[in-house]
mmCIF file of C-alpha atoms (C1' of nucleotides) in Angstrom:
data_model
loop_
_atom_site.group_PDB
_atom_site.id
_atom_site.type_symbol
_atom_site.label_atom_id
_atom_site.label_comp_id
_atom_site.label_asym_id
_atom_site.label_seq_id
_atom_site.Cartn_x
_atom_site.Cartn_y
_atom_site.Cartn_z
ATOM 1 C CA UNK D 15 149.393 -97.380 106.712
ATOM 2 C CA UNK D 16 150.179 -97.278 110.384
ATOM 3 C CA UNK D 17 148.709 -94.043 111.713
ATOM 4 C CA UNK D 18 151.504 -93.820 114.301
ATOM 5 C CA UNK D 19 154.144 -93.821 111.594
ATOM 6 C CA UNK D 20 156.169 -90.615 111.748
ATOM 7 C CA UNK D 21 158.293 -91.212 108.687
ATOM 8 C CA UNK D 22 158.397 -88.530 105.975
ATOM 9 C CA UNK D 23 155.306 -87.812 103.917
ATOM 10 C CA UNK D 24 152.839 -88.611 106.687
ATOM 11 C CA UNK D 25 149.147 -88.351 105.929
ATOM 12 C CA UNK D 26 149.100 -84.588 106.209
ATOM 13 C CA UNK D 27 152.150 -83.964 104.085
ATOM 14 C CA UNK D 28 154.482 -82.674 106.800
ATOM 15 C CA UNK D 29 158.026 -83.930 107.229
ATOM 16 C CA UNK D 30 160.263 -82.948 110.135
ATOM 17 C CA UNK D 31 163.251 -84.378 108.342
ATOM 18 C CA UNK D 32 162.900 -81.708 105.687
ATOM 19 C CA UNK D 33 164.730 -78.592 106.788
ATOM 20 C CA UNK D 34 162.134 -76.207 105.360
ATOM 21 C CA UNK D 35 158.946 -77.907 106.494
ATOM 22 C CA UNK D 36 157.038 -75.741 108.957
ATOM 23 C CA UNK D 37 156.745 -78.750 111.236
ATOM 24 C CA UNK D 38 160.486 -78.546 111.756
ATOM 25 C CA UNK D 39 160.154 -75.100 113.274
ATOM 26 C CA UNK D 40 157.364 -76.304 115.527
ATOM 27 C CA UNK D 41 159.460 -79.256 116.581
ATOM 28 C CA UNK D 42 162.347 -76.974 117.470
ATOM 29 C CA UNK D 43 160.115 -74.662 119.436
ATOM 30 C CA UNK D 44 158.628 -77.389 121.582
ATOM 31 C CA UNK D 45 161.851 -79.336 122.010
ATOM 32 C CA UNK D 46 163.841 -76.228 122.784
ATOM 33 C CA UNK D 47 165.671 -76.160 126.069
ATOM 34 C CA UNK D 48 162.819 -74.542 127.989
ATOM 35 C CA UNK D 49 159.914 -75.129 125.645
ATOM 36 C CA UNK D 50 159.321 -78.732 126.600
ATOM 37 C CA UNK D 51 159.491 -78.021 130.324
ATOM 38 C CA UNK D 52 157.166 -75.046 130.002
ATOM 39 C CA UNK D 53 154.565 -77.109 128.184
ATOM 40 C CA UNK D 54 154.906 -79.899 130.718
ATOM 41 C CA UNK D 55 154.536 -77.455 133.605
ATOM 42 C CA UNK D 56 151.324 -76.092 132.147
ATOM 43 C CA UNK D 57 149.891 -79.511 131.327
ATOM 44 C CA UNK D 58 148.131 -79.850 134.670
ATOM 45 C CA UNK D 59 147.050 -76.299 135.285
ATOM 46 C CA UNK D 60 147.447 -72.736 134.037
ATOM 47 C CA UNK D 61 150.129 -70.750 135.817
ATOM 48 C CA UNK D 62 151.410 -67.285 136.359
ATOM 49 C CA UNK D 63 154.845 -66.114 135.267
ATOM 50 C CA UNK D 64 156.403 -66.303 138.707
ATOM 51 C CA UNK D 65 154.968 -69.725 139.392
ATOM 52 C CA UNK D 66 156.405 -71.036 136.158
ATOM 53 C CA UNK D 67 159.742 -69.491 136.945
ATOM 54 C CA UNK D 68 159.891 -71.194 140.324
ATOM 55 C CA UNK D 69 158.604 -74.463 138.965
ATOM 56 C CA UNK D 70 161.124 -74.757 136.149
ATOM 57 C CA UNK D 71 164.448 -74.980 137.894
ATOM 58 C CA UNK D 72 167.164 -72.929 136.262
ATOM 59 C CA UNK D 73 165.198 -70.769 133.843
ATOM 60 C CA UNK D 74 166.121 -67.145 133.720
ATOM 61 C CA UNK D 75 163.435 -64.493 133.390
ATOM 62 C CA UNK D 76 164.684 -63.683 129.942
ATOM 63 C CA UNK D 77 164.498 -67.210 128.628
ATOM 64 C CA UNK D 78 161.122 -67.939 130.163
ATOM 65 C CA UNK D 79 159.728 -64.763 128.699
ATOM 66 C CA UNK D 80 161.159 -65.559 125.293
ATOM 67 C CA UNK D 81 159.951 -69.157 125.407
ATOM 68 C CA UNK D 82 156.434 -68.100 126.365
ATOM 69 C CA UNK D 83 156.343 -65.687 123.445
ATOM 70 C CA UNK D 84 157.377 -68.375 120.999
ATOM 71 C CA UNK D 85 154.790 -70.819 122.297
ATOM 72 C CA UNK D 86 152.128 -68.146 122.190
ATOM 73 C CA UNK D 87 153.076 -67.229 118.617
ATOM 74 C CA UNK D 88 152.638 -70.858 117.637
ATOM 75 C CA UNK D 89 149.199 -70.943 119.184
ATOM 76 C CA UNK D 90 150.191 -73.456 121.833
ATOM 77 C CA UNK D 91 149.325 -71.266 124.787
ATOM 78 C CA UNK D 92 147.414 -68.120 125.639
ATOM 79 C CA UNK D 93 148.485 -65.145 127.714
ATOM 80 C CA UNK D 94 145.787 -63.488 129.780
ATOM 81 C CA UNK D 95 146.038 -60.436 132.000
ATOM 82 C CA UNK D 96 144.064 -61.386 135.072
ATOM 83 C CA UNK D 97 144.658 -58.262 137.109
ATOM 84 C CA UNK D 98 146.135 -54.848 136.418
ATOM 85 C CA UNK D 99 147.115 -53.732 139.895
ATOM 86 C CA UNK D 100 148.917 -55.654 140.970
ATOM 87 C CA UNK D 101 149.756 -56.980 137.520
ATOM 88 C CA UNK D 102 148.876 -60.655 137.180
ATOM 89 C CA UNK D 103 149.192 -62.687 133.983
ATOM 90 C CA UNK D 104 148.076 -66.232 133.458
ATOM 91 C CA UNK D 105 149.444 -68.660 130.885
ATOM 92 C CA UNK D 106 147.269 -71.547 129.760
ATOM 93 C CA UNK D 107 147.594 -74.204 127.083
ATOM 94 C CA UNK D 108 145.352 -74.188 124.033
ATOM 95 C CA UNK D 109 143.891 -77.414 122.667
ATOM 96 C CA UNK D 110 146.903 -77.835 120.422
ATOM 97 C CA UNK D 111 149.153 -77.097 123.376
ATOM 98 C CA UNK D 112 147.432 -79.739 125.472
ATOM 99 C CA UNK D 113 148.007 -82.359 122.795
ATOM 100 C CA UNK D 114 151.670 -81.497 122.512
ATOM 101 C CA UNK D 115 152.050 -81.337 126.276
ATOM 102 C CA UNK D 116 150.577 -84.806 126.628
ATOM 103 C CA UNK D 117 153.189 -86.141 124.212
ATOM 104 C CA UNK D 118 155.920 -84.321 126.120
ATOM 105 C CA UNK D 119 154.705 -85.831 129.390
ATOM 106 C CA UNK D 120 154.873 -89.280 127.822
ATOM 107 C CA UNK D 121 158.415 -88.514 126.707
ATOM 108 C CA UNK D 122 159.346 -87.410 130.208
ATOM 109 C CA UNK D 123 157.907 -90.600 131.650
ATOM 110 C CA UNK D 124 159.981 -92.553 129.177
ATOM 111 C CA UNK D 125 163.066 -90.643 130.242
ATOM 112 C CA UNK D 126 162.363 -91.536 133.859
ATOM 113 C CA UNK D 127 162.054 -95.184 132.834
ATOM 114 C CA UNK D 128 165.375 -95.307 131.003
ATOM 115 C CA UNK D 129 167.258 -92.941 133.290
ATOM 116 C CA UNK D 130 168.799 -95.730 135.413
ATOM 117 C CA UNK D 131 170.255 -97.222 132.230
ATOM 118 C CA UNK D 132 171.496 -93.823 131.114
ATOM 119 C CA UNK D 133 173.175 -93.128 134.455
ATOM 120 C CA UNK D 134 174.747 -96.555 134.268
ATOM 121 C CA UNK D 135 176.077 -95.888 130.763
ATOM 122 C CA UNK D 136 177.562 -92.561 131.789
ATOM 123 C CA UNK D 137 179.357 -93.895 134.827
ATOM 124 C CA UNK D 138 180.762 -96.862 132.932
ATOM 125 C CA UNK Z 12 148.576 -92.435 141.460
ATOM 126 C CA UNK Z 13 148.397 -92.186 137.703
ATOM 127 C CA UNK Z 14 151.426 -94.024 136.321
ATOM 128 C CA UNK Z 15 151.536 -91.676 133.338
ATOM 129 C CA UNK Z 16 151.915 -88.665 135.599
ATOM 130 C CA UNK Z 17 155.165 -86.861 134.876
ATOM 131 C CA UNK Z 18 154.999 -84.363 137.690
ATOM 132 C CA UNK Z 19 157.937 -84.068 140.092
ATOM 133 C CA UNK Z 20 158.779 -86.943 142.402
ATOM 134 C CA UNK Z 21 157.654 -89.695 140.048
ATOM 135 C CA UNK Z 22 157.927 -93.277 141.216
ATOM 136 C CA UNK Z 23 161.634 -93.501 140.510
ATOM 137 C CA UNK Z 24 162.585 -90.252 142.166
ATOM 138 C CA UNK Z 25 163.623 -88.316 139.077
ATOM 139 C CA UNK Z 26 162.424 -84.802 138.354
ATOM 140 C CA UNK Z 27 163.113 -82.954 135.117
ATOM 141 C CA UNK Z 28 161.991 -79.718 136.703
ATOM 142 C CA UNK Z 29 164.941 -79.873 139.063
ATOM 143 C CA UNK Z 30 167.959 -78.292 137.404
ATOM 144 C CA UNK Z 31 170.418 -80.801 138.850
ATOM 145 C CA UNK Z 32 168.511 -84.019 138.293
ATOM 146 C CA UNK Z 33 170.326 -86.281 135.839
ATOM 147 C CA UNK Z 34 167.058 -86.709 133.974
ATOM 148 C CA UNK Z 35 167.297 -83.053 133.003
ATOM 149 C CA UNK Z 36 170.535 -83.695 131.148
ATOM 150 C CA UNK Z 37 169.002 -86.676 129.392
ATOM 151 C CA UNK Z 38 165.997 -84.602 128.441
ATOM 152 C CA UNK Z 39 168.235 -81.921 126.966
ATOM 153 C CA UNK Z 40 170.253 -84.447 125.023
ATOM 154 C CA UNK Z 41 167.255 -86.070 123.392
ATOM 155 C CA UNK Z 42 165.357 -82.843 122.804
ATOM 156 C CA UNK Z 43 168.389 -81.077 121.436
ATOM 157 C CA UNK Z 44 168.114 -79.660 117.956
ATOM 158 C CA UNK Z 45 169.435 -82.781 116.234
ATOM 159 C CA UNK Z 46 169.040 -85.353 118.978
ATOM 160 C CA UNK Z 47 165.336 -85.902 118.503
ATOM 161 C CA UNK Z 48 165.620 -86.189 114.731
ATOM 162 C CA UNK Z 49 168.541 -88.584 114.997
ATOM 163 C CA UNK Z 50 166.638 -90.866 117.333
ATOM 164 C CA UNK Z 51 163.579 -90.711 115.093
ATOM 165 C CA UNK Z 52 165.662 -91.505 112.035
ATOM 166 C CA UNK Z 53 167.088 -94.589 113.700
ATOM 167 C CA UNK Z 54 163.756 -95.777 115.053
ATOM 168 C CA UNK Z 55 162.989 -97.880 112.003
ATOM 169 C CA UNK Z 56 166.401 -99.176 111.142
ATOM 170 C CA UNK Z 57 170.099 -98.791 111.919
ATOM 171 C CA UNK Z 58 171.935 -96.422 109.618
ATOM 172 C CA UNK Z 59 175.350 -95.367 108.520
ATOM 173 C CA UNK Z 60 176.742 -91.889 109.069
ATOM 174 C CA UNK Z 61 176.199 -90.724 105.513
ATOM 175 C CA UNK Z 62 172.679 -92.067 105.398
ATOM 176 C CA UNK Z 63 171.800 -90.214 108.582
ATOM 177 C CA UNK Z 64 173.358 -87.069 107.223
ATOM 178 C CA UNK Z 65 171.273 -87.215 104.069
ATOM 179 C CA UNK Z 66 168.136 -88.210 105.914
ATOM 180 C CA UNK Z 67 168.232 -85.377 108.422
ATOM 181 C CA UNK Z 68 167.895 -82.272 106.330
ATOM 182 C CA UNK Z 69 170.202 -79.468 107.405
ATOM 183 C CA UNK Z 70 172.593 -81.231 109.756
ATOM 184 C CA UNK Z 71 176.225 -80.475 109.336
ATOM 185 C CA UNK Z 72 178.797 -83.216 109.607
ATOM 186 C CA UNK Z 73 180.104 -81.661 112.773
ATOM 187 C CA UNK Z 74 176.778 -81.466 114.554
ATOM 188 C CA UNK Z 75 175.710 -84.960 113.562
ATOM 189 C CA UNK Z 76 178.982 -86.328 114.808
ATOM 190 C CA UNK Z 77 178.646 -84.469 118.083
ATOM 191 C CA UNK Z 78 175.026 -85.519 118.535
ATOM 192 C CA UNK Z 79 175.852 -89.158 117.907
ATOM 193 C CA UNK Z 80 178.569 -89.019 120.528
ATOM 194 C CA UNK Z 81 176.218 -87.588 123.125
ATOM 195 C CA UNK Z 82 173.574 -90.200 122.415
ATOM 196 C CA UNK Z 83 176.171 -92.937 122.542
ATOM 197 C CA UNK Z 84 177.528 -91.626 125.851
ATOM 198 C CA UNK Z 85 174.034 -91.802 127.280
ATOM 199 C CA UNK Z 86 173.672 -95.390 126.168
ATOM 200 C CA UNK Z 87 170.889 -94.621 123.726
ATOM 201 C CA UNK Z 88 172.685 -95.908 120.659
ATOM 202 C CA UNK Z 89 175.663 -98.027 119.696
ATOM 203 C CA UNK Z 90 178.396 -97.345 117.185
ATOM 204 C CA UNK Z 91 179.702 -100.339 115.287
ATOM 205 C CA UNK Z 92 182.480 -100.468 112.750
ATOM 206 C CA UNK Z 93 181.122 -102.749 110.045
ATOM 207 C CA UNK Z 94 184.022 -102.530 107.633
ATOM 208 C CA UNK Z 95 187.539 -101.152 107.802
ATOM 209 C CA UNK Z 96 188.321 -100.606 104.150
ATOM 210 C CA UNK Z 97 186.368 -98.832 103.077
ATOM 211 C CA UNK Z 98 185.428 -97.592 106.524
ATOM 212 C CA UNK Z 99 181.770 -98.250 107.312
ATOM 213 C CA UNK Z 100 180.127 -97.478 110.629
ATOM 214 C CA UNK Z 101 176.628 -98.357 111.680
ATOM 215 C CA UNK Z 102 174.568 -96.626 114.335
ATOM 216 C CA UNK Z 103 171.766 -98.524 116.035
ATOM 217 C CA UNK Z 104 169.460 -97.776 118.931
ATOM 218 C CA UNK Z 105 169.777 -99.650 122.206
ATOM 219 C CA UNK Z 106 166.693 -100.821 124.097
ATOM 220 C CA UNK Z 107 166.620 -97.558 125.995
ATOM 221 C CA UNK Z 108 167.072 -95.684 122.735
ATOM 222 C CA UNK Z 109 164.161 -97.527 121.156
ATOM 223 C CA UNK Z 110 161.891 -96.556 124.020
ATOM 224 C CA UNK Z 111 162.871 -92.925 123.777
ATOM 225 C CA UNK Z 112 162.604 -92.979 119.986
ATOM 226 C CA UNK Z 113 159.075 -94.345 120.214
ATOM 227 C CA UNK Z 114 158.103 -91.429 122.438
ATOM 228 C CA UNK Z 115 159.756 -89.007 120.025
ATOM 229 C CA UNK Z 116 157.838 -90.518 117.121
ATOM 230 C CA UNK Z 117 154.607 -90.038 119.028
ATOM 231 C CA UNK Z 118 155.595 -86.427 119.630
ATOM 232 C CA UNK Z 119 156.307 -85.942 115.945
ATOM 233 C CA UNK Z 120 152.926 -87.413 115.044
ATOM 234 C CA UNK Z 121 151.330 -84.992 117.475
ATOM 235 C CA UNK Z 122 153.183 -82.129 115.843
ATOM 236 C CA UNK Z 123 151.857 -83.204 112.461
ATOM 237 C CA UNK Z 124 148.354 -83.260 113.916
ATOM 238 C CA UNK Z 125 148.517 -79.746 115.361
ATOM 239 C CA UNK Z 126 150.649 -78.217 112.616
ATOM 240 C CA UNK Z 127 147.671 -76.824 110.663
ATOM 241 C CA UNK Z 128 146.593 -74.968 113.807
ATOM 242 C CA UNK Z 129 150.134 -73.746 114.370
ATOM 243 C CA UNK Z 130 150.468 -72.484 110.813
ATOM 244 C CA UNK Z 131 147.124 -70.759 111.201
ATOM 245 C CA UNK Z 132 148.231 -69.082 114.434
ATOM 246 C CA UNK Z 133 151.462 -67.849 112.874
ATOM 247 C CA UNK Z 134 149.822 -66.341 109.814
ATOM 248 C CA UNK Z 135 147.113 -64.638 111.848
ATOM 249 C "C1'" DC C 28 183.664 -93.354 103.830
ATOM 250 C "C1'" DG C 29 183.665 -91.468 108.341
ATOM 251 C "C1'" DG C 30 185.422 -88.794 110.703
ATOM 252 C "C1'" DC C 31 188.631 -84.909 113.643
ATOM 253 C "C1'" DA C 32 190.937 -80.134 114.126
ATOM 254 C "C1'" DT C 33 190.696 -75.423 113.529
ATOM 255 C "C1'" DC C 34 188.847 -70.959 112.621
ATOM 256 C "C1'" DC C 35 185.322 -67.633 113.068
ATOM 257 C "C1'" DG C 36 180.873 -65.203 112.791
ATOM 258 C "C1'" DA C 37 176.229 -65.773 114.636
ATOM 259 C "C1'" DA C 38 173.052 -67.067 117.933
ATOM 260 C "C1'" DT C 39 172.065 -68.548 122.706
ATOM 261 C "C1'" DG C 40 171.529 -67.628 127.221
ATOM 262 C "C1'" DG C 41 172.653 -65.937 132.100
ATOM 263 C "C1'" DA C 42 173.263 -61.874 135.411
ATOM 264 C "C1'" DT C 43 172.114 -57.552 136.495
ATOM 265 C "C1'" DA C 44 169.636 -53.405 136.563
ATOM 266 C "C1'" DC C 45 165.550 -50.996 135.607
ATOM 267 C "C1'" DT C 46 160.306 -50.054 134.651
ATOM 268 C "C1'" DG C 47 154.952 -49.834 134.638
ATOM 269 C "C1'" DC H 26 154.230 -58.869 139.735
ATOM 270 C "C1'" DA H 27 155.660 -59.265 135.164
ATOM 271 C "C1'" DG H 28 158.340 -58.183 132.458
ATOM 272 C "C1'" DT H 29 162.236 -55.155 129.375
ATOM 273 C "C1'" DA H 30 167.053 -53.641 128.334
ATOM 274 C "C1'" DT H 31 171.825 -54.200 128.369
ATOM 275 C "C1'" DC H 32 176.114 -56.442 128.783
ATOM 276 C "C1'" DC H 33 178.865 -60.278 128.347
ATOM 277 C "C1'" DA H 34 180.387 -65.296 128.241
ATOM 278 C "C1'" DT H 35 179.392 -69.528 126.201
ATOM 279 C "C1'" DT H 36 177.849 -72.235 122.688
ATOM 280 C "C1'" DC H 37 176.323 -73.200 118.065
ATOM 281 C "C1'" DG H 38 177.252 -74.296 113.782
ATOM 282 C "C1'" DG H 39 179.092 -73.769 108.966
ATOM 283 C "C1'" DA H 40 183.434 -73.878 106.114
ATOM 284 C "C1'" DT H 41 187.710 -75.659 105.276
ATOM 285 C "C1'" DG H 42 191.394 -78.843 105.352
ATOM 286 C "C1'" DC H 43 193.408 -83.201 106.729
ATOM 287 C "C1'" DC H 44 193.572 -88.249 107.962
ATOM 288 C "C1'" DG H 45 193.055 -93.563 108.222
#
DNA sequence: CGGCATCCGAATGGATACTG
DNA sequence: CAGTATCCATTCGGATGCCG
């Protein structure tokens, strides 16, 4: 069997097409509006809250905070208090987070590649 | 420069981190709740509406219909009326859609790979 | 079969103000 | 700096009914 096959009943028994599979929840977390961008932003280097906020155009504090919590709960990133006064917190990807982020980066690259075609389709 | 680098100002000038870049809209369309699953479902073979609906656990008719329209508008898939009576419509990925779907499949495989760690993190 | 139109409650998400 | 709390508008998304 092709190891890159993502059809149902993959080697490990997960199936994103099944509504109740836990992998579905993970998929929704990482492909959420800000989840993917947050992971991509942290792919290169750990960042602080404010840095992330400036880097990801259009996120509100609320959404970034919420997204970070979800990713942390899923074990994709860690939250570390670097300094108390002034308060400084650093967010960094875990191993699992790095793997997912790499896949997200590849997806983003693909988007860049097809974007001219997409723009063309929309204007037509 | 690493060609797989997805940081801002990639070779083609797109930047998903910029709120107004058209690539951001594309990213949101394909990473939307049902967009990613729809593309993945069509990666192997074209499908009819009902087949897609049954394949993607939990989609409502309304949402699937809406998602298909968005993907079609972005030139990622085509809608073809195969038969009039009874009405039969087939959805198939375009070249651009195939490229994106391949990246989504890779992401799904990555999710499967890290899912045990994610489940572990959530239960802990 | 493959939709679209409408209604409506629930969830999402932004702006603003405030806190340790 | 790094959030939290609140308010409010928009959107999501299921249910229902109808149509070609």
